[in-house]
């Protein structure tokens, strides 16, 4: 039997709910890939510490994230689902990655530049700077071939590839060089109120974010208030019609039809009708997901059991890689 290629990806528990961008850019592909690949998916709670969450909120959001992932279609029988901090090898390999990364190289990461600029140097934690090295460790520990992520993570995947190549040539051939699995369409979903900025959990205003766990009425209102343009034509044109193009991307991704078919379907219709139709598709799609996630959260023991099994399976792979890494770089093993 041919062995399956390995897939690894993670998502931060930084909010009570995932948003539409997280789903279309990443989790939708996670669900598909669990059928064809040896898939490892984690809720990256250590990464979330860079946003200095309240302890109770972090605990609650971590379990809520697991419930949402299962409700969105991850099947713990098909994939390995775990919490990043349950596998200490992530931190251990991250340090090795930090010692392999140039300061200038890390300083070029645009996500760090954007986020640190927003909060100012004094309020930016060092963990935000070293975040991409922890992410490299997340991926390389599992010898992942593919990493399904949104477009915003492309630079971090490139860094991971560079670090793996550097390690392999400097020490010993240890790591699989991973590839980003980034869709051409849907890899970047934009804020409904500012369709030139990505939909982001940490946006200043929530009015342009579609949270999957929000009540349908809330999301219908947000979809209907989406910013468009002063023209009348429903046509994909990201440069001149960013809002309409974003809505077409969402509609096409959730209905499974090409953007051109959606353009034809709405030819001659008004923006109001179009927005109402997209809203209906969005709420119909996520209504059962929300219900399922809420139901799963009523039984935390069951979720914790899934996570225990996941951590055991993940640890077995991660510890083997870490031992190979330590051996290659000359860390003395304990007698
Ligand atoms: N707008 C988006 N469009 C497509 N994909 C997106 N992703 C995030 N936003 C979009 C993808 O979702 C996955 C998980 O993201 P994350 O939780 O690790 O954090 P993030 O990328 O930092 O997400 P946010 O919402 O932007 O959070 P904040 O505001 O905290 O930074 C990733 O694969 C990401 O590409």
mmCIF file of C-alpha atoms and ligand atoms in Angstrom:
data_model
loop_
_atom_site.group_PDB
_atom_site.id
_atom_site.type_symbol
_atom_site.label_atom_id
_atom_site.label_comp_id
_atom_site.label_asym_id
_atom_site.label_seq_id
_atom_site.Cartn_x
_atom_site.Cartn_y
_atom_site.Cartn_z
ATOM 1 C CA UNK A 1 0.000 0.000 0.000
ATOM 2 C CA UNK A 2 1.417 3.391 -0.991
ATOM 3 C CA UNK A 3 1.907 5.694 1.999
ATOM 4 C CA UNK A 4 -0.130 8.852 1.906
ATOM 5 C CA UNK A 5 1.469 12.280 1.748
ATOM 6 C CA UNK A 6 1.378 14.126 5.041
ATOM 7 C CA UNK A 7 -0.534 17.368 5.639
ATOM 8 C CA UNK A 8 -0.194 19.741 8.602
ATOM 9 C CA UNK A 9 -1.954 22.959 9.435
ATOM 10 C CA UNK A 10 -2.979 24.975 12.470
ATOM 11 C CA UNK A 11 -5.431 27.645 13.524
ATOM 12 C CA UNK A 12 -5.272 30.104 16.416
ATOM 13 C CA UNK A 13 -7.921 30.157 19.142
ATOM 14 C CA UNK A 14 -7.840 33.959 19.248
ATOM 15 C CA UNK A 15 -11.595 34.544 19.092
ATOM 16 C CA UNK A 16 -14.871 32.924 20.096
ATOM 17 C CA UNK A 17 -15.543 32.005 16.486
ATOM 18 C CA UNK A 18 -13.686 31.335 13.275
ATOM 19 C CA UNK A 19 -14.624 33.644 10.435
ATOM 20 C CA UNK A 20 -15.505 33.032 6.829
ATOM 21 C CA UNK A 21 -11.914 33.731 5.709
ATOM 22 C CA UNK A 22 -10.517 31.062 8.048
ATOM 23 C CA UNK A 23 -12.975 28.554 6.604
ATOM 24 C CA UNK A 24 -12.648 29.326 2.897
ATOM 25 C CA UNK A 25 -8.900 30.024 3.002
ATOM 26 C CA UNK A 26 -7.925 27.059 5.144
ATOM 27 C CA UNK A 27 -10.364 24.768 6.969
ATOM 28 C CA UNK A 28 -12.415 23.852 3.878
ATOM 29 C CA UNK A 29 -9.223 22.411 2.363
ATOM 30 C CA UNK A 30 -8.363 20.653 5.647
ATOM 31 C CA UNK A 31 -11.669 18.783 5.441
ATOM 32 C CA UNK A 32 -11.059 17.738 1.832
ATOM 33 C CA UNK A 33 -7.449 16.680 2.429
ATOM 34 C CA UNK A 34 -8.250 14.381 5.367
ATOM 35 C CA UNK A 35 -9.697 11.910 2.821
ATOM 36 C CA UNK A 36 -6.602 11.745 0.657
ATOM 37 C CA UNK A 37 -3.728 12.544 3.018
ATOM 38 C CA UNK A 38 -2.292 11.598 6.400
ATOM 39 C CA UNK A 39 -3.571 14.782 7.991
ATOM 40 C CA UNK A 40 -2.455 16.473 11.235
ATOM 41 C CA UNK A 41 -4.391 19.542 12.355
ATOM 42 C CA UNK A 42 -3.813 21.546 15.515
ATOM 43 C CA UNK A 43 -5.294 24.402 17.465
ATOM 44 C CA UNK A 44 -2.218 26.536 17.999
ATOM 45 C CA UNK A 45 -2.794 27.896 21.491
ATOM 46 C CA UNK A 46 0.875 28.824 21.963
ATOM 47 C CA UNK A 47 0.666 31.133 18.948
ATOM 48 C CA UNK A 48 -2.455 32.705 20.449
ATOM 49 C CA UNK A 49 -0.407 33.805 23.498
ATOM 50 C CA UNK A 50 1.115 36.508 21.281
ATOM 51 C CA UNK A 51 -2.244 38.308 21.580
ATOM 52 C CA UNK A 52 -2.065 38.177 25.443
ATOM 53 C CA UNK A 53 -5.509 36.611 25.982
ATOM 54 C CA UNK A 54 -7.287 36.346 29.327
ATOM 55 C CA UNK A 55 -6.638 32.818 30.719
ATOM 56 C CA UNK A 56 -10.339 31.919 30.889
ATOM 57 C CA UNK A 57 -10.890 33.191 27.365
ATOM 58 C CA UNK A 58 -7.974 31.180 25.993
ATOM 59 C CA UNK A 59 -9.263 28.013 27.673
ATOM 60 C CA UNK A 60 -12.795 28.557 26.382
ATOM 61 C CA UNK A 61 -11.714 29.494 22.858
ATOM 62 C CA UNK A 62 -9.388 26.517 22.563
ATOM 63 C CA UNK A 63 -12.209 24.054 23.189
ATOM 64 C CA UNK A 64 -14.613 26.134 21.071
ATOM 65 C CA UNK A 65 -12.103 25.938 18.202
ATOM 66 C CA UNK A 66 -11.961 22.157 18.446
ATOM 67 C CA UNK A 67 -15.768 21.968 18.435
ATOM 68 C CA UNK A 68 -15.954 24.216 15.373
ATOM 69 C CA UNK A 69 -13.352 22.208 13.486
ATOM 70 C CA UNK A 70 -15.308 18.997 14.048
ATOM 71 C CA UNK A 71 -18.583 20.719 13.198
ATOM 72 C CA UNK A 72 -17.026 22.016 9.969
ATOM 73 C CA UNK A 73 -16.204 18.456 8.946
ATOM 74 C CA UNK A 74 -12.950 17.292 10.524
ATOM 75 C CA UNK A 75 -13.342 13.660 11.495
ATOM 76 C CA UNK A 76 -11.012 12.569 14.329
ATOM 77 C CA UNK A 77 -11.192 9.042 12.890
ATOM 78 C CA UNK A 78 -9.670 10.285 9.635
ATOM 79 C CA UNK A 79 -7.243 12.958 10.841
ATOM 80 C CA UNK A 80 -5.111 13.654 13.903
ATOM 81 C CA UNK A 81 -6.640 16.596 15.754
ATOM 82 C CA UNK A 82 -4.706 18.006 18.693
ATOM 83 C CA UNK A 83 -3.726 21.047 20.733
ATOM 84 C CA UNK A 84 -0.271 22.450 19.982
ATOM 85 C CA UNK A 85 0.758 22.844 23.648
ATOM 86 C CA UNK A 86 -0.003 19.157 24.330
ATOM 87 C CA UNK A 87 3.082 18.291 22.287
ATOM 88 C CA UNK A 88 6.072 20.045 23.912
ATOM 89 C CA UNK A 89 8.313 19.181 20.964
ATOM 90 C CA UNK A 90 6.808 22.247 19.204
ATOM 91 C CA UNK A 91 8.556 24.591 21.661
ATOM 92 C CA UNK A 92 11.709 22.520 21.631
ATOM 93 C CA UNK A 93 12.090 22.567 17.858
ATOM 94 C CA UNK A 94 11.093 26.238 17.746
ATOM 95 C CA UNK A 95 14.241 27.132 19.690
ATOM 96 C CA UNK A 96 16.369 25.254 17.169
ATOM 97 C CA UNK A 97 14.580 27.161 14.377
ATOM 98 C CA UNK A 98 15.230 30.478 16.142
ATOM 99 C CA UNK A 99 18.925 29.655 16.289
ATOM 100 C CA UNK A 100 18.877 28.954 12.558
ATOM 101 C CA UNK A 101 17.034 32.139 11.509
ATOM 102 C CA UNK A 102 18.817 35.403 10.766
ATOM 103 C CA UNK A 103 17.576 38.483 12.609
ATOM 104 C CA UNK A 104 17.262 40.364 9.316
ATOM 105 C CA UNK A 105 15.410 37.455 7.763
ATOM 106 C CA UNK A 106 12.882 37.434 10.617
ATOM 107 C CA UNK A 107 12.566 41.226 10.442
ATOM 108 C CA UNK A 108 11.326 40.968 6.860
ATOM 109 C CA UNK A 109 8.141 39.097 7.802
ATOM 110 C CA UNK A 110 5.320 41.386 6.717
ATOM 111 C CA UNK A 111 2.791 39.999 9.210
ATOM 112 C CA UNK A 112 5.107 40.984 12.083
ATOM 113 C CA UNK A 113 5.673 44.404 10.544
ATOM 114 C CA UNK A 114 1.935 45.006 10.096
ATOM 115 C CA UNK A 115 0.882 43.787 13.523
ATOM 116 C CA UNK A 116 3.721 45.464 15.430
ATOM 117 C CA UNK A 117 3.092 48.728 13.617
ATOM 118 C CA UNK A 118 -0.543 48.612 14.708
ATOM 119 C CA UNK A 119 0.247 48.089 18.396
ATOM 120 C CA UNK A 120 3.553 49.988 18.649
ATOM 121 C CA UNK A 121 6.987 48.662 19.680
ATOM 122 C CA UNK A 122 6.425 48.835 23.437
ATOM 123 C CA UNK A 123 3.254 46.769 23.279
ATOM 124 C CA UNK A 124 4.585 44.231 20.789
ATOM 125 C CA UNK A 125 5.754 41.020 22.416
ATOM 126 C CA UNK A 126 8.905 39.190 21.317
ATOM 127 C CA UNK A 127 6.732 36.118 20.713
ATOM 128 C CA UNK A 128 5.166 37.889 17.763
ATOM 129 C CA UNK A 129 8.623 38.280 16.234
ATOM 130 C CA UNK A 130 9.509 34.608 16.746
ATOM 131 C CA UNK A 131 6.036 33.393 15.698
ATOM 132 C CA UNK A 132 7.194 32.249 12.211
ATOM 133 C CA UNK A 133 9.928 30.061 13.756
ATOM 134 C CA UNK A 134 7.355 28.344 15.979
ATOM 135 C CA UNK A 135 5.196 27.905 12.891
ATOM 136 C CA UNK A 136 8.167 26.367 11.039
ATOM 137 C CA UNK A 137 8.588 23.935 13.938
ATOM 138 C CA UNK A 138 4.850 23.068 13.829
ATOM 139 C CA UNK A 139 5.194 22.059 10.200
ATOM 140 C CA UNK A 140 8.630 20.442 10.126
ATOM 141 C CA UNK A 141 8.028 18.216 13.170
ATOM 142 C CA UNK A 142 5.463 16.281 11.148
ATOM 143 C CA UNK A 143 7.527 16.041 7.943
ATOM 144 C CA UNK A 144 4.546 17.617 6.179
ATOM 145 C CA UNK A 145 4.478 17.640 2.385
ATOM 146 C CA UNK A 146 1.532 20.049 2.121
ATOM 147 C CA UNK A 147 0.412 22.939 4.319
ATOM 148 C CA UNK A 148 -3.101 24.202 3.526
ATOM 149 C CA UNK A 149 -3.238 27.895 4.513
ATOM 150 C CA UNK A 150 -4.563 31.217 3.282
ATOM 151 C CA UNK A 151 -2.565 33.609 1.112
ATOM 152 C CA UNK A 152 -1.474 35.658 4.183
ATOM 153 C CA UNK A 153 0.703 32.748 5.326
ATOM 154 C CA UNK A 154 2.678 32.387 2.068
ATOM 155 C CA UNK A 155 5.746 34.231 3.384
ATOM 156 C CA UNK A 156 5.865 32.106 6.542
ATOM 157 C CA UNK A 157 5.741 28.929 4.445
ATOM 158 C CA UNK A 158 8.623 30.257 2.327
ATOM 159 C CA UNK A 159 10.646 30.864 5.502
ATOM 160 C CA UNK A 160 9.844 27.331 6.688
ATOM 161 C CA UNK A 161 11.101 25.927 3.375
ATOM 162 C CA UNK A 162 14.294 27.993 3.647
ATOM 163 C CA UNK A 163 14.936 26.841 7.221
ATOM 164 C CA UNK A 164 14.345 23.186 6.350
ATOM 165 C CA UNK A 165 16.679 23.408 3.359
ATOM 166 C CA UNK A 166 19.313 25.192 5.468
ATOM 167 C CA UNK A 167 19.119 22.601 8.233
ATOM 168 C CA UNK A 168 19.305 19.697 5.781
ATOM 169 C CA UNK A 169 22.406 21.073 4.065
ATOM 170 C CA UNK A 170 24.141 22.404 7.213
ATOM 171 C CA UNK A 171 23.620 19.259 9.339
ATOM 172 C CA UNK A 172 21.916 16.219 7.899
ATOM 173 C CA UNK A 173 19.009 15.465 5.592
ATOM 174 C CA UNK A 174 16.289 15.489 8.268
ATOM 175 C CA UNK A 175 13.281 17.485 7.103
ATOM 176 C CA UNK A 176 10.767 17.073 4.302
ATOM 177 C CA UNK A 177 10.563 20.379 2.411
ATOM 178 C CA UNK A 178 6.902 21.429 2.702
ATOM 179 C CA UNK A 179 4.756 23.096 0.054
ATOM 180 C CA UNK A 180 2.089 25.679 0.728
ATOM 181 C CA UNK A 181 -1.307 24.442 -0.403
ATOM 182 C CA UNK A 182 -2.832 27.801 -1.255
ATOM 183 C CA UNK A 183 -5.921 28.102 -3.447
ATOM 184 C CA UNK A 184 -5.977 30.434 -6.453
ATOM 185 C CA UNK A 185 -9.504 31.617 -5.622
ATOM 186 C CA UNK A 186 -10.700 32.070 -2.035
ATOM 187 C CA UNK A 187 -7.234 32.137 -0.449
ATOM 188 C CA UNK A 188 -7.953 35.676 0.662
ATOM 189 C CA UNK A 189 -11.417 36.711 1.780
ATOM 190 C CA UNK A 190 -11.801 40.414 2.376
ATOM 191 C CA UNK A 191 -13.511 42.455 5.075
ATOM 192 C CA UNK A 192 -17.098 43.259 3.998
ATOM 193 C CA UNK A 193 -16.774 46.886 5.086
ATOM 194 C CA UNK A 194 -13.251 47.378 3.745
ATOM 195 C CA UNK A 195 -12.927 44.994 0.795
ATOM 196 C CA UNK A 196 -9.267 45.842 0.253
ATOM 197 C CA UNK A 197 -8.252 44.459 3.707
ATOM 198 C CA UNK A 198 -8.345 40.794 4.614
ATOM 199 C CA UNK A 199 -11.119 39.572 6.856
ATOM 200 C CA UNK A 200 -9.282 39.274 10.153
ATOM 201 C CA UNK A 201 -10.178 38.219 13.695
ATOM 202 C CA UNK A 202 -8.294 41.161 15.105
ATOM 203 C CA UNK A 203 -9.915 43.827 12.895
ATOM 204 C CA UNK A 204 -10.868 46.999 14.736
ATOM 205 C CA UNK A 205 -14.524 46.737 13.754
ATOM 206 C CA UNK A 206 -16.508 43.508 13.670
ATOM 207 C CA UNK A 207 -19.027 44.832 11.143
ATOM 208 C CA UNK A 208 -17.169 43.402 8.139
ATOM 209 C CA UNK A 209 -16.415 39.989 9.670
ATOM 210 C CA UNK A 210 -18.677 36.969 9.230
ATOM 211 C CA UNK A 211 -18.240 34.856 12.343
ATOM 212 C CA UNK A 212 -19.404 31.297 11.832
ATOM 213 C CA UNK A 213 -20.825 31.094 15.365
ATOM 214 C CA UNK A 214 -22.879 34.270 15.111
ATOM 215 C CA UNK A 215 -26.664 34.042 14.886
ATOM 216 C CA UNK A 216 -28.010 33.951 11.293
ATOM 217 C CA UNK A 217 -29.801 37.318 11.735
ATOM 218 C CA UNK A 218 -26.499 38.995 12.632
ATOM 219 C CA UNK A 219 -24.741 37.617 9.565
ATOM 220 C CA UNK A 220 -27.643 38.411 7.208
ATOM 221 C CA UNK A 221 -27.480 42.028 8.375
ATOM 222 C CA UNK A 222 -23.697 42.179 7.865
ATOM 223 C CA UNK A 223 -23.896 40.608 4.402
ATOM 224 C CA UNK A 224 -26.647 42.995 3.321
ATOM 225 C CA UNK A 225 -24.583 45.969 4.509
ATOM 226 C CA UNK A 226 -21.463 44.889 2.586
ATOM 227 C CA UNK A 227 -19.699 47.789 0.867
ATOM 228 C CA UNK A 228 -19.900 47.584 -2.932
ATOM 229 C CA UNK A 229 -19.555 50.371 -5.535
ATOM 230 C CA UNK A 230 -21.676 52.918 -7.370
ATOM 231 C CA UNK A 231 -22.048 50.842 -10.542
ATOM 232 C CA UNK A 232 -24.750 48.259 -11.247
ATOM 233 C CA UNK A 233 -22.942 45.358 -12.860
ATOM 234 C CA UNK A 234 -22.288 42.101 -10.974
ATOM 235 C CA UNK A 235 -18.911 41.270 -12.447
ATOM 236 C CA UNK A 236 -15.638 39.927 -11.037
ATOM 237 C CA UNK A 237 -13.087 42.744 -11.180
ATOM 238 C CA UNK A 238 -10.918 42.830 -8.061
ATOM 239 C CA UNK A 239 -9.245 46.098 -8.965
ATOM 240 C CA UNK A 240 -12.328 48.207 -9.629
ATOM 241 C CA UNK A 241 -15.062 46.246 -7.902
ATOM 242 C CA UNK A 242 -13.419 44.795 -4.796
ATOM 243 C CA UNK A 243 -16.635 44.401 -2.768
ATOM 244 C CA UNK A 244 -18.642 42.679 -5.518
ATOM 245 C CA UNK A 245 -15.653 40.444 -6.387
ATOM 246 C CA UNK A 246 -15.331 39.388 -2.738
ATOM 247 C CA UNK A 247 -19.045 38.499 -2.613
ATOM 248 C CA UNK A 248 -18.742 36.561 -5.891
ATOM 249 C CA UNK A 249 -15.778 34.616 -4.463
ATOM 250 C CA UNK A 250 -17.768 33.754 -1.328
ATOM 251 C CA UNK A 251 -20.862 32.758 -3.302
ATOM 252 C CA UNK A 252 -18.897 30.623 -5.723
ATOM 253 C CA UNK A 253 -16.866 28.876 -2.984
ATOM 254 C CA UNK A 254 -19.951 27.986 -0.946
ATOM 255 C CA UNK A 255 -22.150 26.888 -3.856
ATOM 256 C CA UNK A 256 -19.334 25.072 -5.648
ATOM 257 C CA UNK A 257 -20.023 26.804 -8.948
ATOM 258 C CA UNK A 258 -17.519 28.888 -10.934
ATOM 259 C CA UNK A 259 -17.546 32.676 -10.564
ATOM 260 C CA UNK A 260 -18.604 32.999 -14.234
ATOM 261 C CA UNK A 261 -21.748 30.945 -13.528
ATOM 262 C CA UNK A 262 -22.593 33.237 -10.613
ATOM 263 C CA UNK A 263 -22.061 36.285 -12.854
ATOM 264 C CA UNK A 264 -24.527 34.794 -15.357
ATOM 265 C CA UNK A 265 -27.028 33.893 -12.653
ATOM 266 C CA UNK A 266 -27.150 37.498 -11.418
ATOM 267 C CA UNK A 267 -26.842 39.290 -14.769
ATOM 268 C CA UNK A 268 -29.303 42.189 -14.837
ATOM 269 C CA UNK A 269 -30.147 41.874 -11.120
ATOM 270 C CA UNK A 270 -29.523 44.628 -8.584
ATOM 271 C CA UNK A 271 -26.834 44.644 -5.888
ATOM 272 C CA UNK A 272 -29.533 44.344 -3.191
ATOM 273 C CA UNK A 273 -30.870 41.076 -4.648
ATOM 274 C CA UNK A 274 -27.341 39.748 -5.068
ATOM 275 C CA UNK A 275 -26.324 40.549 -1.476
ATOM 276 C CA UNK A 276 -29.519 38.932 -0.157
ATOM 277 C CA UNK A 277 -28.771 35.775 -2.163
ATOM 278 C CA UNK A 278 -25.185 35.582 -0.880
ATOM 279 C CA UNK A 279 -26.444 36.136 2.676
ATOM 280 C CA UNK A 280 -28.901 33.259 2.299
ATOM 281 C CA UNK A 281 -26.205 30.910 1.011
ATOM 282 C CA UNK A 282 -23.877 31.866 3.876
ATOM 283 C CA UNK A 283 -26.395 31.388 6.674
ATOM 284 C CA UNK A 284 -27.803 28.154 5.209
ATOM 285 C CA UNK A 285 -24.292 26.764 4.907
ATOM 286 C CA UNK A 286 -23.225 27.562 8.459
ATOM 287 C CA UNK A 287 -26.502 27.075 10.381
ATOM 288 C CA UNK A 288 -25.921 23.303 10.936
ATOM 289 C CA UNK A 289 -22.238 23.949 11.700
ATOM 290 C CA UNK A 290 -23.122 26.354 14.485
ATOM 291 C CA UNK A 291 -25.725 23.965 15.895
ATOM 292 C CA UNK A 292 -23.312 21.032 15.801
ATOM 293 C CA UNK A 293 -20.502 23.034 17.462
ATOM 294 C CA UNK A 294 -22.823 24.160 20.277
ATOM 295 C CA UNK A 295 -23.957 20.576 20.782
ATOM 296 C CA UNK A 296 -20.347 19.311 20.925
ATOM 297 C CA UNK A 297 -19.512 21.921 23.544
ATOM 298 C CA UNK A 298 -22.088 20.432 25.906
ATOM 299 C CA UNK A 299 -19.791 17.401 26.292
ATOM 300 C CA UNK A 300 -16.232 18.649 26.983
ATOM 301 C CA UNK A 301 -15.184 15.191 28.243
ATOM 302 C CA UNK A 302 -15.769 13.756 24.780
ATOM 303 C CA UNK A 303 -13.770 16.581 23.151
ATOM 304 C CA UNK A 304 -10.934 16.111 25.644
ATOM 305 C CA UNK A 305 -10.821 12.405 24.864
ATOM 306 C CA UNK A 306 -10.459 13.179 21.148
ATOM 307 C CA UNK A 307 -7.648 15.608 21.985
ATOM 308 C CA UNK A 308 -5.873 13.073 24.192
ATOM 309 C CA UNK A 309 -5.820 10.519 21.394
ATOM 310 C CA UNK A 310 -4.717 13.228 18.950
ATOM 311 C CA UNK A 311 -1.866 14.350 21.207
ATOM 312 C CA UNK A 312 -0.634 10.779 21.588
ATOM 313 C CA UNK A 313 -0.560 10.232 17.819
ATOM 314 C CA UNK A 314 1.045 13.623 17.191
ATOM 315 C CA UNK A 315 3.670 13.141 19.928
ATOM 316 C CA UNK A 316 4.830 9.860 18.440
ATOM 317 C CA UNK A 317 5.695 11.563 15.146
ATOM 318 C CA UNK A 318 6.995 14.803 16.660
ATOM 319 C CA UNK A 319 9.309 13.159 19.203
ATOM 320 C CA UNK A 320 10.954 11.045 16.521
ATOM 321 C CA UNK A 321 11.719 14.146 14.424
ATOM 322 C CA UNK A 322 12.987 16.067 17.454
ATOM 323 C CA UNK A 323 15.312 13.198 18.412
ATOM 324 C CA UNK A 324 16.715 13.164 14.855
ATOM 325 C CA UNK A 325 17.210 16.941 14.967
ATOM 326 C CA UNK A 326 18.981 16.883 18.346
ATOM 327 C CA UNK A 327 21.198 14.068 17.153
ATOM 328 C CA UNK A 328 22.084 15.919 13.932
ATOM 329 C CA UNK A 329 23.035 19.153 15.740
ATOM 330 C CA UNK A 330 25.029 17.477 18.508
ATOM 331 C CA UNK A 331 22.760 17.795 21.545
ATOM 332 C CA UNK A 332 23.908 15.114 23.973
ATOM 333 C CA UNK A 333 21.192 12.626 24.787
ATOM 334 C CA UNK A 334 20.481 11.912 28.455
ATOM 335 C CA UNK A 335 21.969 8.668 29.705
HETATM 336 N N1 LIG B 1 -9.247 36.613 5.269
HETATM 337 C C1 LIG B 1 -8.745 35.406 5.068
HETATM 338 N N2 LIG B 1 -8.900 34.795 3.866
HETATM 339 C C2 LIG B 1 -8.397 33.554 3.657
HETATM 340 N N3 LIG B 1 -7.731 32.841 4.605
HETATM 341 C C3 LIG B 1 -7.571 33.412 5.804
HETATM 342 N N4 LIG B 1 -6.987 32.984 6.944
HETATM 343 C C4 LIG B 1 -7.094 33.948 7.888
HETATM 344 N N5 LIG B 1 -7.738 35.009 7.390
HETATM 345 C C5 LIG B 1 -8.057 34.710 6.106
HETATM 346 C C6 LIG B 1 -6.370 31.675 7.106
HETATM 347 O O1 LIG B 1 -6.971 31.041 8.215
HETATM 348 C C7 LIG B 1 -6.013 30.169 8.803
HETATM 349 C C8 LIG B 1 -5.999 30.331 10.284
HETATM 350 O O2 LIG B 1 -5.653 31.644 10.610
HETATM 351 P P1 LIG B 1 -5.094 31.953 12.054
HETATM 352 O O3 LIG B 1 -6.144 31.725 13.056
HETATM 353 O O4 LIG B 1 -3.875 31.200 12.237
HETATM 354 O O5 LIG B 1 -4.715 33.426 12.149
HETATM 355 P P2 LIG B 1 -4.637 34.548 11.159
HETATM 356 O O6 LIG B 1 -4.142 34.149 9.844
HETATM 357 O O7 LIG B 1 -3.814 35.553 11.844
HETATM 358 O O8 LIG B 1 -6.172 34.875 11.089
HETATM 359 P P3 LIG B 1 -6.782 36.255 11.365
HETATM 360 O O9 LIG B 1 -8.228 36.204 11.354
HETATM 361 O O10 LIG B 1 -6.190 37.252 10.472
HETATM 362 O O11 LIG B 1 -6.366 36.485 12.875
HETATM 363 P P4 LIG B 1 -5.587 37.677 13.481
HETATM 364 O O12 LIG B 1 -6.424 38.856 13.240
HETATM 365 O O13 LIG B 1 -5.495 37.276 14.918
HETATM 366 O O14 LIG B 1 -4.268 37.747 12.805
HETATM 367 C C9 LIG B 1 -4.661 30.464 8.153
HETATM 368 O O15 LIG B 1 -4.355 29.456 7.229
HETATM 369 C C10 LIG B 1 -4.895 31.778 7.449
HETATM 370 O O16 LIG B 1 -4.111 31.891 6.286
#
